[in-house]
Amino acid sequence: MESKWLAMVLVVLSLGSGLCDGCLEEERFALFQLKPFFEFIDYKFQDLDYGSKPEKESSSNCCEWERVECYPISGRVTHLFLNYYGYNEMHWYLNASLFLPFEELQNLSLSWNSIAGCVANQGFERLSSKLDKLENLDLSENHFNNSILASLSELSSLKSLNLAGNVLTRSNPTNGIEMLSKLNNLETLDLSFNRLGNKILSQLDDFACLKSLDLGYCGLKGTLDIQGMFPF
Ligand SMILES: *[C@@H]1O[C@H](CO)[C@@H](O)[C@H](O)[C@H]1NC(C)=O
Ligand SMILES: *[C@@H]1O[C@H](CO)[C@@H](O)[C@H](O)[C@H]1NC(C)=O
Ligand SMILES: *[C@@H]1O[C@H](CO)[C@@H](O)[C@H](O)[C@H]1NC(C)=O
């Protein structure tokens, strides 16, 4: 009996020491793959603004980094806060496949990064089969245009999508906002600070689950008859 106890204690201890190592090797590797594009990934959040000297994370356990959150038991990454809040004149293209290893990811924030789109064949659609827990995607304050919408429309697990402050325009029939109505679970959509105009209103009919829609500063004009306009 006692030896059984001892064995259990040993198992618990070894699990515990595994926890100290934190994030999975493959996810740690994936974070360093992201570093060329998000160089601040292993730097502390609050030290990044206004020219203060950023401080590097001291822990080798990436789950302890401010920009990363993990499940405590499995050590798998659930949240990535890659918002930049700096100023970058250079527009660049993202390879969304770099996020494929993060299979338990729920929140991904990429705001304020000057991203202009995705590299060819490496758009967000790549994530649709593997990242089926991704619920909240923040792409605000980048330089995405309508060509990103088709790839986003494949992320069926999304509940909240923030596209504020991009360069979405009044759409033509092939890549309009209505593409996002494929997202059956989408509850919150922020389209503020884009260049949409009134035409956007006729494209909102098919959004079945939306509870919150922000169209602030989108160039809407005139008086709107809201009654009966939306299914929500
Ligand atoms: C995008 O990232 C994936 C995964 O790391 C890699 O296999 C692929 O070669 C990359 N493609 C481009 C164009 O960078
Ligand atoms: C939209 O972005 C794509 C890259 O994602 C680019 O190739 C295209 O030229 C842009 N379209 C416009 C109208 O700016
Ligand atoms: C994840 O995103 C949602 C929606 O934007 C937000 O309410 C929630 O606070 C985020 N979680 C964390 C840990 O930031």
Short mmCIF file of C-alpha atoms and ligand atoms in Angstrom, two decimals:
data_model
loop_
_atom_site.label_atom_id
_atom_site.label_comp_id
_atom_site.label_asym_id
_atom_site.label_seq_id
_atom_site.Cartn_x
_atom_site.Cartn_y
_atom_site.Cartn_z
CA MET A 1 0.00 0.00 0.00
CA GLU A 2 2.69 2.44 1.02
CA SER A 3 4.70 1.83 -2.11
CA LYS A 4 1.58 2.60 -4.15
CA TRP A 5 1.34 5.92 -2.38
CA LEU A 6 4.96 6.58 -3.02
CA ALA A 7 4.49 5.83 -6.68
CA MET A 8 1.56 8.22 -6.84
CA VAL A 9 3.51 10.95 -5.14
CA LEU A 10 6.32 10.43 -7.60
CA VAL A 11 3.94 10.62 -10.53
CA VAL A 12 2.43 13.83 -9.18
CA LEU A 13 5.89 15.28 -8.57
CA SER A 14 7.08 14.44 -12.04
CA LEU A 15 3.93 15.92 -13.55
CA GLY A 16 4.58 18.98 -11.46
CA SER A 17 8.12 19.35 -12.68
CA GLY A 18 6.82 18.97 -16.23
CA LEU A 19 4.60 21.95 -15.56
CA CYS A 20 7.58 24.06 -14.58
CA ASP A 21 8.95 23.58 -18.06
CA GLY A 22 5.72 25.10 -19.27
CA CYS A 23 4.94 25.31 -22.90
CA LEU A 24 5.24 22.43 -25.30
CA GLU A 25 8.44 22.20 -27.25
CA GLU A 26 6.64 22.44 -30.59
CA GLU A 27 4.74 25.52 -29.51
CA ARG A 28 7.87 27.16 -28.15
CA PHE A 29 9.49 26.45 -31.49
CA ALA A 30 6.49 27.93 -33.28
CA LEU A 31 6.74 31.10 -31.19
CA PHE A 32 10.32 31.56 -32.30
CA GLN A 33 9.24 31.01 -35.89
CA LEU A 34 6.95 34.00 -35.36
CA LYS A 35 9.65 36.20 -33.90
CA PRO A 36 11.00 37.56 -37.19
CA PHE A 37 7.54 39.03 -37.78
CA PHE A 38 6.59 39.87 -34.21
CA GLU A 39 9.97 40.68 -32.74
CA PHE A 40 8.40 41.76 -29.46
CA ILE A 41 6.87 38.33 -28.87
CA ASP A 42 9.18 37.58 -25.94
CA TYR A 43 9.15 41.09 -24.55
CA LYS A 44 6.98 42.45 -21.81
CA PHE A 45 3.84 44.26 -22.87
CA GLN A 46 3.85 47.38 -20.80
CA ASP A 47 7.41 48.29 -21.60
CA LEU A 48 6.71 48.62 -25.27
CA ASP A 49 5.00 51.97 -25.50
CA TYR A 50 6.45 55.34 -26.20
CA GLY A 51 10.10 54.62 -26.71
CA SER A 52 10.74 53.01 -23.36
CA LYS A 53 13.35 50.30 -23.56
CA PRO A 54 11.55 46.97 -23.88
CA GLU A 55 12.42 44.34 -21.36
CA LYS A 56 12.89 40.76 -22.43
CA GLU A 57 10.96 38.00 -20.70
CA SER A 58 13.21 36.29 -18.22
CA SER A 59 11.47 32.91 -18.16
CA SER A 60 12.26 30.21 -20.68
CA ASN A 61 8.73 28.96 -20.05
CA CYS A 62 6.78 30.75 -22.75
CA CYS A 63 3.54 30.18 -20.83
CA GLU A 64 4.82 32.77 -18.38
CA TRP A 65 5.30 35.41 -21.04
CA GLU A 66 2.89 38.31 -20.96
CA ARG A 67 1.91 37.81 -24.56
CA VAL A 68 1.12 34.14 -24.16
CA GLU A 69 -1.47 32.34 -22.11
CA CYS A 70 -1.64 28.56 -21.73
CA TYR A 71 -3.89 25.94 -20.17
CA PRO A 72 -2.32 25.32 -16.78
CA ILE A 73 -2.38 21.53 -17.03
CA SER A 74 -1.56 20.81 -20.65
CA GLY A 75 0.68 23.83 -21.14
CA ARG A 76 -0.92 24.41 -24.53
CA VAL A 77 -1.17 27.96 -25.79
CA THR A 78 -4.69 29.37 -25.66
CA HIS A 79 -4.16 33.10 -26.16
CA LEU A 80 -1.64 35.04 -28.17
CA PHE A 81 -1.53 38.80 -27.76
CA LEU A 82 0.59 39.98 -30.65
CA ASN A 83 -0.77 43.49 -30.77
CA TYR A 84 1.99 45.94 -31.33
CA TYR A 85 0.93 49.50 -30.51
CA GLY A 86 3.94 50.84 -32.26
CA TYR A 87 4.22 52.55 -35.53
CA ASN A 88 5.42 50.68 -38.55
CA GLU A 89 5.35 52.32 -41.91
CA MET A 90 6.13 49.10 -43.71
CA HIS A 91 3.12 47.09 -44.79
CA TRP A 92 3.80 43.39 -44.82
CA TYR A 93 2.15 40.05 -45.58
CA LEU A 94 1.40 37.43 -43.00
CA ASN A 95 1.89 33.69 -43.33
CA ALA A 96 -1.08 32.45 -41.30
CA SER A 97 0.25 28.87 -41.38
CA LEU A 98 2.75 29.92 -38.74
CA PHE A 99 -0.13 29.65 -36.27
CA LEU A 100 -0.98 26.06 -37.19
CA PRO A 101 0.88 24.47 -34.25
CA PHE A 102 -1.36 26.30 -31.76
CA GLU A 103 -4.24 23.87 -31.94
CA GLU A 104 -5.84 24.99 -28.68
CA LEU A 105 -5.75 28.67 -29.52
CA GLN A 106 -8.87 30.61 -28.52
CA ASN A 107 -7.86 34.27 -28.78
CA LEU A 108 -5.50 35.72 -31.31
CA SER A 109 -4.77 39.42 -31.43
CA LEU A 110 -2.73 40.84 -34.27
CA SER A 111 -3.84 44.43 -34.05
CA TRP A 112 -1.67 47.45 -34.89
CA ASN A 113 0.83 45.49 -36.95
CA SER A 114 0.58 47.12 -40.41
CA ILE A 115 -0.36 43.78 -41.96
CA ALA A 116 -1.59 44.27 -45.53
CA GLY A 117 -2.79 40.74 -46.23
CA CYS A 118 -1.58 37.17 -46.27
CA VAL A 119 1.10 35.63 -48.45
CA ALA A 120 -0.22 33.61 -51.36
CA ASN A 121 -1.92 30.36 -50.31
CA GLN A 122 -1.14 30.97 -46.64
CA GLY A 123 -4.26 32.82 -45.57
CA PHE A 124 -6.48 32.26 -42.57
CA GLU A 125 -8.36 29.47 -44.37
CA ARG A 126 -5.31 27.33 -43.57
CA LEU A 127 -6.26 27.42 -39.91
CA SER A 128 -9.86 26.33 -40.35
CA SER A 129 -9.43 22.59 -39.86
CA LYS A 130 -6.82 22.59 -37.10
CA LEU A 131 -7.67 25.62 -34.97
CA ASP A 132 -11.26 24.70 -34.28
CA LYS A 133 -11.30 26.46 -30.90
CA LEU A 134 -10.35 29.86 -32.25
CA GLU A 135 -13.19 32.10 -31.10
CA ASN A 136 -11.81 35.61 -30.99
CA LEU A 137 -9.72 37.13 -33.71
CA ASP A 138 -8.58 40.74 -33.51
CA LEU A 139 -7.18 42.10 -36.76
CA SER A 140 -7.96 45.72 -35.99
CA GLU A 141 -5.72 48.61 -37.06
CA ASN A 142 -3.95 46.88 -39.89
CA HIS A 143 -4.14 47.33 -43.63
CA PHE A 144 -6.40 44.46 -44.65
CA ASN A 145 -8.61 45.06 -47.68
CA ASN A 146 -11.58 43.05 -48.93
CA SER A 147 -9.39 40.31 -50.31
CA ILE A 148 -8.94 38.95 -46.77
CA LEU A 149 -12.67 38.27 -46.34
CA ALA A 150 -12.85 35.00 -48.25
CA SER A 151 -10.14 33.44 -46.14
CA LEU A 152 -11.69 34.68 -42.89
CA SER A 153 -15.03 33.23 -43.89
CA GLU A 154 -13.56 29.73 -43.47
CA LEU A 155 -12.92 30.18 -39.74
CA SER A 156 -16.25 28.73 -38.68
CA SER A 157 -15.48 28.64 -34.94
CA LEU A 158 -15.18 32.44 -34.71
CA LYS A 159 -17.49 34.19 -32.29
CA SER A 160 -15.88 37.58 -32.40
CA LEU A 161 -14.06 39.27 -35.24
CA ASN A 162 -12.54 42.71 -35.04
CA LEU A 163 -11.69 44.35 -38.36
CA ALA A 164 -11.84 47.94 -37.16
CA GLY A 165 -9.43 50.40 -38.70
CA ASN A 166 -8.57 48.53 -41.88
CA VAL A 167 -9.16 49.49 -45.51
CA LEU A 168 -12.30 47.53 -46.28
CA THR A 169 -14.36 49.29 -48.88
CA ARG A 170 -17.82 49.21 -50.29
CA SER A 171 -17.76 45.86 -51.92
CA ASN A 172 -18.35 44.41 -55.30
CA PRO A 173 -20.29 41.14 -55.47
CA THR A 174 -17.22 38.90 -55.26
CA ASN A 175 -15.58 40.00 -52.06
CA GLY A 176 -18.07 41.88 -49.96
CA ILE A 177 -18.71 41.81 -46.25
CA GLU A 178 -21.54 39.33 -46.86
CA MET A 179 -18.89 36.63 -47.28
CA LEU A 180 -18.55 36.71 -43.52
CA SER A 181 -22.16 35.59 -43.12
CA LYS A 182 -20.81 32.06 -43.62
CA LEU A 183 -19.53 32.34 -40.07
CA ASN A 184 -22.45 30.67 -38.30
CA ASN A 185 -21.17 31.31 -34.80
CA LEU A 186 -20.22 34.93 -35.21
CA GLU A 187 -21.78 37.10 -32.50
CA THR A 188 -19.62 40.20 -32.52
CA LEU A 189 -18.37 41.99 -35.59
CA ASP A 190 -16.50 45.26 -35.52
CA LEU A 191 -16.18 46.99 -38.88
CA SER A 192 -15.72 50.51 -37.58
CA PHE A 193 -13.23 52.87 -39.19
CA ASN A 194 -13.39 51.31 -42.62
CA ARG A 195 -14.62 52.87 -45.85
CA LEU A 196 -17.86 51.03 -46.30
CA GLY A 197 -20.66 53.52 -46.86
CA ASN A 198 -24.39 52.89 -46.83
CA LYS A 199 -24.27 49.99 -49.24
CA ILE A 200 -23.00 47.83 -46.43
CA LEU A 201 -26.49 47.82 -44.90
CA SER A 202 -27.97 45.72 -47.66
CA GLN A 203 -25.21 43.16 -47.16
CA LEU A 204 -26.06 42.37 -43.58
CA ASP A 205 -29.22 40.36 -44.09
CA ASP A 206 -27.66 36.95 -43.72
CA PHE A 207 -25.85 37.39 -40.45
CA ALA A 208 -27.94 35.07 -38.35
CA CYS A 209 -26.19 35.09 -34.98
CA LEU A 210 -24.86 38.61 -34.71
CA LYS A 211 -25.52 40.27 -31.39
CA SER A 212 -23.21 43.20 -31.80
CA LEU A 213 -22.18 45.11 -34.89
CA ASP A 214 -20.06 48.22 -34.94
CA LEU A 215 -20.29 50.40 -38.04
CA GLY A 216 -18.93 53.56 -36.46
CA TYR A 217 -17.01 55.92 -38.72
CA CYS A 218 -17.72 53.84 -41.80
CA GLY A 219 -19.06 56.70 -43.86
CA LEU A 220 -22.73 55.90 -43.34
CA LYS A 221 -24.91 58.85 -44.27
CA GLY A 222 -28.49 59.97 -43.87
CA THR A 223 -31.26 58.60 -41.72
CA LEU A 224 -31.43 54.90 -41.28
CA ASP A 225 -34.59 52.90 -40.83
CA ILE A 226 -33.27 50.24 -38.49
CA GLN A 227 -36.63 48.57 -37.93
CA GLY A 228 -36.79 45.32 -39.77
CA MET A 229 -33.43 45.85 -41.33
CA PHE A 230 -31.63 43.27 -39.28
CA PRO A 231 -32.55 39.76 -38.30
CA PHE A 232 -31.01 40.36 -34.87
C1 LIG B 1 4.43 29.54 -44.35
O1 LIG B 1 4.61 28.85 -43.14
C2 LIG B 1 4.59 27.45 -43.27
C3 LIG B 1 4.63 26.85 -41.88
O2 LIG B 1 5.75 27.29 -41.18
C4 LIG B 1 5.76 27.02 -44.15
O3 LIG B 1 5.74 25.63 -44.32
C5 LIG B 1 5.64 27.70 -45.49
O4 LIG B 1 6.78 27.41 -46.26
C6 LIG B 1 5.54 29.21 -45.32
N1 LIG B 1 5.25 29.79 -46.64
C7 LIG B 1 5.73 30.97 -47.03
C8 LIG B 1 5.40 31.40 -48.39
O5 LIG B 1 6.41 31.65 -46.30
C1 LIG B 2 -5.78 44.04 -51.50
O1 LIG B 2 -4.77 43.31 -50.85
C2 LIG B 2 -4.12 42.37 -51.69
C3 LIG B 2 -3.14 41.61 -50.83
O2 LIG B 2 -3.74 40.94 -49.83
C4 LIG B 2 -3.43 43.06 -52.84
O3 LIG B 2 -2.84 42.12 -53.69
C5 LIG B 2 -4.44 43.88 -53.61
O4 LIG B 2 -3.77 44.65 -54.59
C6 LIG B 2 -5.20 44.82 -52.69
N1 LIG B 2 -6.27 45.46 -53.43
C7 LIG B 2 -6.45 46.75 -53.45
C8 LIG B 2 -7.61 47.25 -54.24
O5 LIG B 2 -5.72 47.52 -52.83
C1 LIG B 3 -10.62 36.85 -25.64
O1 LIG B 3 -11.37 37.63 -26.55
C2 LIG B 3 -12.64 38.04 -26.04
C3 LIG B 3 -13.37 38.77 -27.14
O2 LIG B 3 -12.60 39.79 -27.69
C4 LIG B 3 -12.45 38.89 -24.82
O3 LIG B 3 -13.70 39.24 -24.27
C5 LIG B 3 -11.65 38.12 -23.79
O4 LIG B 3 -11.38 38.95 -22.69
C6 LIG B 3 -10.34 37.65 -24.41
N1 LIG B 3 -9.62 36.88 -23.42
C7 LIG B 3 -8.50 37.33 -22.87
C8 LIG B 3 -7.87 36.42 -21.87
O5 LIG B 3 -8.05 38.41 -23.13
#
